[in-house]
Every structure is written in structure tokens, then in C-alpha cells.
Amino acid sequence: MWQTISYVSTADSSLTNEDMEELFEFVKVKNNELKITGILMHSEGNFFQVLEGKKALIIDLFDKISQDSRHYNIIKIFDRAIVNPCFSKYHSNFKVLGESNSHDELQNFLNEEKSYNPDNYKSISYMANKFMKLS
Ligand SMILES: Cc1cc2nc3c(=O)[nH]c(=O)nc-3n(C[C@H](O)[C@H](O)[C@H](O)COP(=O)(O)O)c2cc1C
């Protein structure tokens, strides 16, 4: 059983750039180890994350993430069962986009989505573009 969860949240204002880099690095390593795919974005003090993987793992992880004091105002966008993980076919690594690398990388990411996974592209591109203030 596979599950996907997506949410937006507000980053705690006390987080420094170093804290953010540390979090991004941790998330990439941990999710790749656990074969969790998706994306984490940070822009203007907010997070947007899509997680997909084995149901039990995703539910446990989201529970931990919800209790993490590094962010608050967590609003779920979706939480649903999926037949297959969408990202894993072509994004072998969990993707993290921060302020510094955001726009070009996001465009590349969305272009890949569009060609490999048009259904997913529709729901993610709207949200991601608004989130990153590209449109
Ligand atoms: C915005 C945000 C996103 C996070 N995303 C992940 C994630 O995708 N994977 C992960 O393992 N931890 C993530 N974390 C960290 C978890 O909240 C938690 O600190 C971590 O899973 C604890 O791991 P441990 O049980 O090994 O101590 C995130 C934290 C924040 C604030």
C-alpha cells in the first residue's frame, strides 16, 4: 500500500540559514534511505512538501513532521492512497528546493513532471508556481 501526503506550513522564524541547510540535508539523506520520494520546497518563510512511499512509513513520518517545532500552521493539501509512487520512476532522489536554487530547478523539475507524468504535473505545477511566486 502506497500513500501520498502533501502540506504547506510556516517555518519558525528563529531558523537560521544553517538550520535550514541542516534540515534539507537530513531530509534528503533520510528519505533516500527510506525510499520516500517527493519534494520539499522552502520559500519566503513557508514550506511545501509532497511525500510518497509505503503507507505505514508516510503516516509515521507525517506524524513526526507535524510535531516538529521548526514549523507550524501545518495545512494538509492531500492525503490519499496511490497505486504507484509518481516521483520514483524518474526522480530517484528526494528533491529539496530552497531559496538559493529555486527558480531554475523548479522549472526543470516541472518540465520533467510534464513529460513523464502529466497527471501529477497538473496538481503540482499550480501549487508549486504559486508557492515559489513564479506566477
Ligand atoms: C518542514 C519539515 C519537513 C521535514 N521533512 C522530513 C522528511 O521528509 N523526512 C524526514 O525523515 N524528516 C523530515 N523532517 C524532520 C522530522 O520532523 C523529524 O525531525 C525527523 O523525522 C526525526 O527523525 P528521528 O526519528 O530519526 O529523530 C522534517 C521537518 C520539517 C520541519
Short mmCIF file of N, CA and C and ligand atoms in Angstrom, two decimals:
data_model
loop_
_atom_site.label_atom_id
_atom_site.label_comp_id
_atom_site.label_asym_id
_atom_site.label_seq_id
_atom_site.Cartn_x
_atom_site.Cartn_y
_atom_site.Cartn_z
N MET A 1 0.84 -1.21 0.00
CA MET A 1 0.00 0.00 0.00
C MET A 1 0.87 1.26 0.00
N TRP A 2 0.61 2.12 -0.95
CA TRP A 2 1.36 3.37 -1.07
C TRP A 2 0.47 4.54 -0.66
N GLN A 3 1.12 5.57 -0.11
CA GLN A 3 0.37 6.74 0.34
C GLN A 3 1.11 8.00 -0.07
N THR A 4 0.35 9.05 -0.36
CA THR A 4 0.98 10.35 -0.59
C THR A 4 0.32 11.40 0.30
N ILE A 5 1.14 12.25 0.88
CA ILE A 5 0.64 13.34 1.72
C ILE A 5 1.33 14.62 1.28
N SER A 6 0.56 15.69 1.18
CA SER A 6 1.15 16.99 0.85
C SER A 6 0.62 18.04 1.82
N TYR A 7 1.45 18.99 2.17
CA TYR A 7 1.02 20.05 3.10
C TYR A 7 1.82 21.33 2.84
N VAL A 8 1.31 22.42 3.37
CA VAL A 8 2.08 23.66 3.47
C VAL A 8 2.20 24.01 4.95
N SER A 9 3.24 24.76 5.31
CA SER A 9 3.41 25.16 6.71
C SER A 9 4.24 26.44 6.77
N THR A 10 4.30 27.02 7.95
CA THR A 10 5.08 28.24 8.18
C THR A 10 6.34 27.87 8.96
N ALA A 11 7.49 28.30 8.45
CA ALA A 11 8.75 28.00 9.15
C ALA A 11 8.88 28.85 10.40
N ASP A 12 9.42 28.28 11.46
CA ASP A 12 9.68 29.05 12.68
C ASP A 12 10.70 30.14 12.33
N SER A 13 10.40 31.37 12.78
CA SER A 13 11.24 32.50 12.35
C SER A 13 12.64 32.46 12.97
N SER A 14 12.84 31.64 13.98
CA SER A 14 14.17 31.58 14.59
C SER A 14 15.15 30.71 13.78
N LEU A 15 14.66 30.03 12.75
CA LEU A 15 15.54 29.14 11.96
C LEU A 15 16.55 29.96 11.16
N THR A 16 17.82 29.63 11.31
CA THR A 16 18.88 30.32 10.55
C THR A 16 19.08 29.59 9.22
N ASN A 17 19.87 30.20 8.34
CA ASN A 17 20.18 29.54 7.07
C ASN A 17 20.87 28.20 7.31
N GLU A 18 21.72 28.17 8.33
CA GLU A 18 22.43 26.91 8.65
C GLU A 18 21.43 25.85 9.10
N ASP A 19 20.46 26.26 9.94
CA ASP A 19 19.44 25.30 10.38
C ASP A 19 18.70 24.72 9.17
N MET A 20 18.43 25.61 8.23
CA MET A 20 17.66 25.20 7.05
C MET A 20 18.48 24.21 6.21
N GLU A 21 19.76 24.54 6.01
CA GLU A 21 20.64 23.65 5.23
C GLU A 21 20.73 22.29 5.91
N GLU A 22 20.83 22.32 7.24
CA GLU A 22 20.94 21.07 8.01
C GLU A 22 19.67 20.23 7.84
N LEU A 23 18.53 20.91 7.91
CA LEU A 23 17.24 20.21 7.74
C LEU A 23 17.15 19.60 6.34
N PHE A 24 17.52 20.39 5.32
CA PHE A 24 17.43 19.91 3.94
C PHE A 24 18.31 18.68 3.74
N GLU A 25 19.52 18.75 4.28
CA GLU A 25 20.45 17.64 4.12
C GLU A 25 19.90 16.38 4.81
N PHE A 26 19.40 16.58 6.03
CA PHE A 26 18.83 15.46 6.80
C PHE A 26 17.70 14.81 6.02
N VAL A 27 16.80 15.66 5.50
CA VAL A 27 15.61 15.16 4.80
C VAL A 27 16.01 14.35 3.55
N LYS A 28 17.00 14.88 2.81
CA LYS A 28 17.42 14.17 1.59
C LYS A 28 17.99 12.79 1.94
N VAL A 29 18.89 12.78 2.91
CA VAL A 29 19.56 11.52 3.27
C VAL A 29 18.53 10.52 3.81
N LYS A 30 17.71 10.99 4.76
CA LYS A 30 16.75 10.10 5.43
C LYS A 30 15.73 9.55 4.44
N ASN A 31 15.19 10.43 3.60
CA ASN A 31 14.15 9.97 2.68
C ASN A 31 14.72 9.02 1.63
N ASN A 32 15.93 9.29 1.18
CA ASN A 32 16.53 8.37 0.21
C ASN A 32 16.77 7.01 0.84
N GLU A 33 17.19 7.01 2.10
CA GLU A 33 17.39 5.74 2.82
C GLU A 33 16.08 4.96 2.91
N LEU A 34 15.01 5.68 3.22
CA LEU A 34 13.70 5.04 3.43
C LEU A 34 12.91 4.84 2.13
N LYS A 35 13.52 5.25 1.01
CA LYS A 35 12.86 5.18 -0.30
C LYS A 35 11.56 5.97 -0.33
N ILE A 36 11.61 7.12 0.33
CA ILE A 36 10.47 8.04 0.28
C ILE A 36 10.79 9.06 -0.80
N THR A 37 9.85 9.26 -1.73
CA THR A 37 10.08 10.20 -2.82
C THR A 37 9.17 11.42 -2.66
N GLY A 38 9.45 12.44 -3.48
CA GLY A 38 8.65 13.66 -3.41
C GLY A 38 9.52 14.88 -3.46
N ILE A 39 9.03 15.95 -2.84
CA ILE A 39 9.75 17.22 -2.92
C ILE A 39 9.49 18.03 -1.65
N LEU A 40 10.50 18.79 -1.24
CA LEU A 40 10.34 19.76 -0.16
C LEU A 40 10.81 21.11 -0.70
N MET A 41 9.95 22.11 -0.59
CA MET A 41 10.33 23.45 -1.03
C MET A 41 10.25 24.41 0.13
N HIS A 42 11.14 25.40 0.10
CA HIS A 42 11.09 26.45 1.11
C HIS A 42 11.15 27.78 0.38
N SER A 43 10.20 28.65 0.66
CA SER A 43 10.21 29.97 0.03
C SER A 43 9.54 30.98 0.95
N GLU A 44 10.21 32.10 1.16
CA GLU A 44 9.66 33.21 1.94
C GLU A 44 9.02 32.77 3.25
N GLY A 45 9.71 31.91 3.96
CA GLY A 45 9.25 31.52 5.29
C GLY A 45 8.19 30.43 5.31
N ASN A 46 7.92 29.83 4.15
CA ASN A 46 6.94 28.74 4.13
C ASN A 46 7.53 27.47 3.54
N PHE A 47 6.96 26.34 3.96
CA PHE A 47 7.35 25.06 3.38
C PHE A 47 6.19 24.51 2.57
N PHE A 48 6.54 23.77 1.52
CA PHE A 48 5.56 22.99 0.75
C PHE A 48 6.22 21.63 0.55
N GLN A 49 5.53 20.57 0.95
CA GLN A 49 6.14 19.25 0.82
C GLN A 49 5.16 18.25 0.24
N VAL A 50 5.67 17.39 -0.63
CA VAL A 50 4.92 16.23 -1.11
C VAL A 50 5.74 15.00 -0.73
N LEU A 51 5.11 14.07 -0.05
CA LEU A 51 5.78 12.83 0.36
C LEU A 51 5.04 11.65 -0.25
N GLU A 52 5.78 10.67 -0.75
CA GLU A 52 5.12 9.43 -1.17
C GLU A 52 6.00 8.25 -0.84
N GLY A 53 5.35 7.15 -0.46
CA GLY A 53 6.08 5.95 -0.08
C GLY A 53 5.12 4.95 0.52
N LYS A 54 5.69 3.93 1.17
CA LYS A 54 4.86 2.91 1.82
C LYS A 54 3.97 3.57 2.87
N LYS A 55 2.71 3.13 2.88
CA LYS A 55 1.71 3.81 3.72
C LYS A 55 2.15 3.99 5.18
N ALA A 56 2.62 2.92 5.80
CA ALA A 56 2.96 3.00 7.23
C ALA A 56 4.08 4.00 7.47
N LEU A 57 5.05 4.01 6.56
CA LEU A 57 6.18 4.94 6.69
C LEU A 57 5.72 6.39 6.58
N ILE A 58 4.86 6.63 5.61
CA ILE A 58 4.41 8.01 5.34
C ILE A 58 3.56 8.51 6.52
N ILE A 59 2.72 7.65 7.05
CA ILE A 59 1.87 8.07 8.16
C ILE A 59 2.71 8.36 9.41
N ASP A 60 3.66 7.49 9.69
CA ASP A 60 4.58 7.71 10.82
C ASP A 60 5.37 9.00 10.64
N LEU A 61 5.88 9.17 9.43
CA LEU A 61 6.72 10.34 9.17
C LEU A 61 5.91 11.63 9.30
N PHE A 62 4.71 11.63 8.75
CA PHE A 62 3.91 12.85 8.82
C PHE A 62 3.57 13.19 10.28
N ASP A 63 3.38 12.14 11.07
CA ASP A 63 3.11 12.34 12.49
C ASP A 63 4.29 13.07 13.16
N LYS A 64 5.50 12.61 12.83
CA LYS A 64 6.72 13.25 13.38
C LYS A 64 6.84 14.68 12.88
N ILE A 65 6.65 14.84 11.57
CA ILE A 65 6.79 16.17 10.97
C ILE A 65 5.80 17.15 11.60
N SER A 66 4.57 16.66 11.86
CA SER A 66 3.53 17.54 12.45
C SER A 66 3.93 18.05 13.83
N GLN A 67 4.74 17.25 14.52
CA GLN A 67 5.11 17.65 15.88
C GLN A 67 6.43 18.41 15.94
N ASP A 68 7.01 18.66 14.78
CA ASP A 68 8.33 19.30 14.74
C ASP A 68 8.19 20.81 15.00
N SER A 69 8.94 21.32 15.98
CA SER A 69 8.77 22.73 16.38
C SER A 69 9.42 23.70 15.39
N ARG A 70 10.05 23.17 14.34
CA ARG A 70 10.67 24.07 13.36
C ARG A 70 9.65 24.70 12.40
N HIS A 71 8.40 24.24 12.52
CA HIS A 71 7.35 24.86 11.69
C HIS A 71 6.00 24.73 12.40
N TYR A 72 5.01 25.47 11.89
CA TYR A 72 3.66 25.46 12.49
C TYR A 72 2.64 25.81 11.40
N ASN A 73 1.37 25.93 11.78
CA ASN A 73 0.29 26.20 10.79
C ASN A 73 0.31 25.15 9.68
N ILE A 74 0.40 23.90 10.04
CA ILE A 74 0.51 22.86 9.01
C ILE A 74 -0.87 22.58 8.42
N ILE A 75 -0.97 22.79 7.12
CA ILE A 75 -2.27 22.58 6.46
C ILE A 75 -2.08 21.49 5.41
N LYS A 76 -2.83 20.39 5.57
CA LYS A 76 -2.73 19.30 4.60
C LYS A 76 -3.44 19.68 3.31
N ILE A 77 -2.80 19.38 2.19
CA ILE A 77 -3.42 19.63 0.89
C ILE A 77 -4.06 18.34 0.38
N PHE A 78 -3.33 17.24 0.48
CA PHE A 78 -3.95 15.94 0.21
C PHE A 78 -3.30 14.85 1.04
N ASP A 79 -4.03 13.76 1.21
CA ASP A 79 -3.58 12.60 1.99
C ASP A 79 -4.35 11.42 1.41
N ARG A 80 -3.74 10.70 0.51
CA ARG A 80 -4.51 9.66 -0.17
C ARG A 80 -3.65 8.46 -0.56
N ALA A 81 -4.35 7.35 -0.78
CA ALA A 81 -3.67 6.14 -1.24
C ALA A 81 -3.37 6.29 -2.73
N ILE A 82 -2.23 5.74 -3.16
CA ILE A 82 -1.90 5.76 -4.59
C ILE A 82 -1.51 4.35 -5.02
N VAL A 83 -1.69 4.10 -6.31
CA VAL A 83 -1.36 2.77 -6.83
C VAL A 83 0.16 2.61 -6.92
N ASN A 84 0.81 3.65 -7.43
CA ASN A 84 2.27 3.64 -7.55
C ASN A 84 2.82 5.01 -7.21
N PRO A 85 4.01 5.09 -6.63
CA PRO A 85 4.58 6.41 -6.39
C PRO A 85 4.87 7.09 -7.73
N CYS A 86 4.49 8.36 -7.85
CA CYS A 86 4.66 9.07 -9.12
C CYS A 86 6.09 9.50 -9.36
N PHE A 87 6.75 9.95 -8.30
CA PHE A 87 8.06 10.55 -8.48
C PHE A 87 9.17 9.53 -8.70
N SER A 88 8.99 8.35 -8.15
CA SER A 88 10.13 7.44 -8.08
C SER A 88 10.60 6.95 -9.43
N LYS A 89 9.71 7.00 -10.43
CA LYS A 89 10.09 6.47 -11.74
C LYS A 89 11.26 7.23 -12.34
N TYR A 90 11.28 8.54 -12.11
CA TYR A 90 12.33 9.32 -12.76
C TYR A 90 13.12 10.21 -11.80
N HIS A 91 12.53 10.56 -10.65
CA HIS A 91 13.29 11.30 -9.64
C HIS A 91 13.80 10.29 -8.64
N SER A 92 15.00 9.81 -8.87
CA SER A 92 15.49 8.75 -7.99
C SER A 92 15.80 9.28 -6.59
N ASN A 93 16.05 10.60 -6.50
CA ASN A 93 16.36 11.17 -5.19
C ASN A 93 15.26 12.11 -4.73
N PHE A 94 15.09 12.17 -3.41
CA PHE A 94 14.14 13.13 -2.85
C PHE A 94 14.66 14.53 -3.16
N LYS A 95 13.78 15.39 -3.64
CA LYS A 95 14.19 16.71 -4.14
C LYS A 95 13.93 17.79 -3.08
N VAL A 96 14.91 18.65 -2.87
CA VAL A 96 14.72 19.77 -1.94
C VAL A 96 15.06 21.06 -2.67
N LEU A 97 14.15 22.02 -2.67
CA LEU A 97 14.40 23.31 -3.30
C LEU A 97 14.31 24.42 -2.26
N GLY A 98 15.43 25.10 -2.07
CA GLY A 98 15.45 26.23 -1.13
C GLY A 98 15.47 27.53 -1.89
N GLU A 99 15.60 28.64 -1.18
CA GLU A 99 15.59 29.97 -1.81
C GLU A 99 16.66 30.08 -2.91
N SER A 100 17.86 29.58 -2.62
CA SER A 100 19.00 29.89 -3.47
C SER A 100 18.94 29.20 -4.83
N ASN A 101 18.40 28.00 -4.87
CA ASN A 101 18.46 27.25 -6.13
C ASN A 101 17.08 27.17 -6.79
N SER A 102 16.11 27.96 -6.27
CA SER A 102 14.73 27.60 -6.53
C SER A 102 14.26 27.66 -7.97
N HIS A 103 14.37 28.83 -8.62
CA HIS A 103 13.56 29.01 -9.81
C HIS A 103 13.93 28.09 -10.98
N ASP A 104 15.21 28.04 -11.32
CA ASP A 104 15.60 27.19 -12.44
C ASP A 104 15.32 25.74 -12.14
N GLU A 105 15.66 25.34 -10.92
CA GLU A 105 15.47 23.94 -10.55
C GLU A 105 14.00 23.56 -10.55
N LEU A 106 13.17 24.50 -10.09
CA LEU A 106 11.74 24.20 -10.08
C LEU A 106 11.23 24.05 -11.51
N GLN A 107 11.69 24.92 -12.40
CA GLN A 107 11.26 24.81 -13.79
C GLN A 107 11.70 23.47 -14.39
N ASN A 108 12.94 23.07 -14.09
CA ASN A 108 13.41 21.77 -14.60
C ASN A 108 12.56 20.64 -14.06
N PHE A 109 12.30 20.73 -12.77
CA PHE A 109 11.50 19.70 -12.10
C PHE A 109 10.12 19.61 -12.75
N LEU A 110 9.50 20.79 -12.96
CA LEU A 110 8.14 20.79 -13.51
C LEU A 110 8.14 20.32 -14.97
N ASN A 111 9.19 20.66 -15.72
CA ASN A 111 9.27 20.18 -17.11
C ASN A 111 9.34 18.66 -17.15
N GLU A 112 10.10 18.08 -16.21
CA GLU A 112 10.18 16.62 -16.15
C GLU A 112 8.81 16.04 -15.81
N GLU A 113 8.15 16.67 -14.84
CA GLU A 113 6.82 16.22 -14.46
C GLU A 113 5.90 16.21 -15.66
N LYS A 114 5.98 17.31 -16.43
CA LYS A 114 5.07 17.48 -17.56
C LYS A 114 5.23 16.37 -18.57
N SER A 115 6.49 16.02 -18.87
CA SER A 115 6.66 14.99 -19.90
C SER A 115 6.46 13.58 -19.37
N TYR A 116 6.88 13.33 -18.12
CA TYR A 116 6.80 11.94 -17.64
C TYR A 116 5.50 11.64 -16.92
N ASN A 117 4.88 12.68 -16.40
CA ASN A 117 3.77 12.42 -15.50
C ASN A 117 2.74 13.55 -15.54
N PRO A 118 2.06 13.68 -16.69
CA PRO A 118 1.18 14.83 -16.89
C PRO A 118 0.08 14.98 -15.83
N ASP A 119 -0.42 13.88 -15.30
CA ASP A 119 -1.50 13.99 -14.30
C ASP A 119 -0.99 14.65 -13.03
N ASN A 120 0.16 14.20 -12.60
CA ASN A 120 0.76 14.76 -11.40
C ASN A 120 1.14 16.23 -11.64
N TYR A 121 1.61 16.49 -12.84
CA TYR A 121 2.04 17.85 -13.19
C TYR A 121 0.95 18.87 -12.94
N LYS A 122 -0.28 18.51 -13.35
CA LYS A 122 -1.38 19.47 -13.22
C LYS A 122 -1.56 19.92 -11.78
N SER A 123 -1.59 18.97 -10.87
CA SER A 123 -1.87 19.36 -9.48
C SER A 123 -0.67 20.04 -8.83
N ILE A 124 0.53 19.60 -9.20
CA ILE A 124 1.71 20.14 -8.51
C ILE A 124 2.16 21.48 -9.08
N SER A 125 2.06 21.65 -10.41
CA SER A 125 2.62 22.86 -11.00
C SER A 125 1.88 24.10 -10.52
N TYR A 126 0.58 24.02 -10.39
CA TYR A 126 -0.18 25.19 -9.93
C TYR A 126 0.30 25.61 -8.55
N MET A 127 0.32 24.63 -7.67
CA MET A 127 0.70 24.87 -6.28
C MET A 127 2.15 25.36 -6.18
N ALA A 128 3.03 24.67 -6.91
CA ALA A 128 4.46 24.99 -6.81
C ALA A 128 4.75 26.38 -7.37
N ASN A 129 4.12 26.72 -8.48
CA ASN A 129 4.35 28.05 -9.06
C ASN A 129 3.85 29.15 -8.15
N LYS A 130 2.67 28.97 -7.59
CA LYS A 130 2.14 29.97 -6.66
C LYS A 130 3.07 30.06 -5.46
N PHE A 131 3.48 28.90 -5.01
CA PHE A 131 4.31 28.85 -3.81
C PHE A 131 5.61 29.60 -4.02
N MET A 132 6.24 29.33 -5.16
CA MET A 132 7.52 29.98 -5.45
C MET A 132 7.32 31.36 -6.06
N LYS A 133 6.08 31.81 -6.15
CA LYS A 133 5.72 33.14 -6.69
C LYS A 133 6.24 33.32 -8.12
N LEU A 134 6.11 32.27 -8.93
CA LEU A 134 6.53 32.38 -10.32
C LEU A 134 5.38 32.89 -11.18
N SER A 135 4.15 32.70 -10.69
CA SER A 135 3.00 33.21 -11.47
C SER A 135 1.89 33.61 -10.53
C1 LIG B 1 9.37 21.19 7.13
C2 LIG B 1 9.93 19.89 7.61
C3 LIG B 1 9.97 18.81 6.76
C4 LIG B 1 10.50 17.59 7.18
N1 LIG B 1 10.53 16.55 6.30
C5 LIG B 1 11.08 15.39 6.69
C6 LIG B 1 11.15 14.30 5.79
O1 LIG B 1 10.70 14.38 4.66
N2 LIG B 1 11.75 13.16 6.22
C7 LIG B 1 12.28 13.03 7.49
O2 LIG B 1 12.80 11.97 7.83
N3 LIG B 1 12.20 14.04 8.35
C8 LIG B 1 11.62 15.22 7.99
N4 LIG B 1 11.58 16.25 8.89
C9 LIG B 1 12.14 16.05 10.21
C10 LIG B 1 11.15 15.37 11.13
O3 LIG B 1 10.21 16.31 11.61
C11 LIG B 1 11.87 14.74 12.35
O4 LIG B 1 12.72 15.67 12.93
C12 LIG B 1 12.68 13.56 11.95
O5 LIG B 1 11.98 12.68 11.14
C13 LIG B 1 13.12 12.82 13.24
O6 LIG B 1 13.87 11.73 12.89
P1 LIG B 1 14.32 10.67 14.01
O7 LIG B 1 13.09 9.95 14.42
O8 LIG B 1 15.31 9.86 13.31
O9 LIG B 1 14.89 11.50 15.13
C14 LIG B 1 11.02 17.46 8.50
C15 LIG B 1 10.96 18.56 9.35
C16 LIG B 1 10.44 19.76 8.93
C17 LIG B 1 10.39 20.94 9.87
#
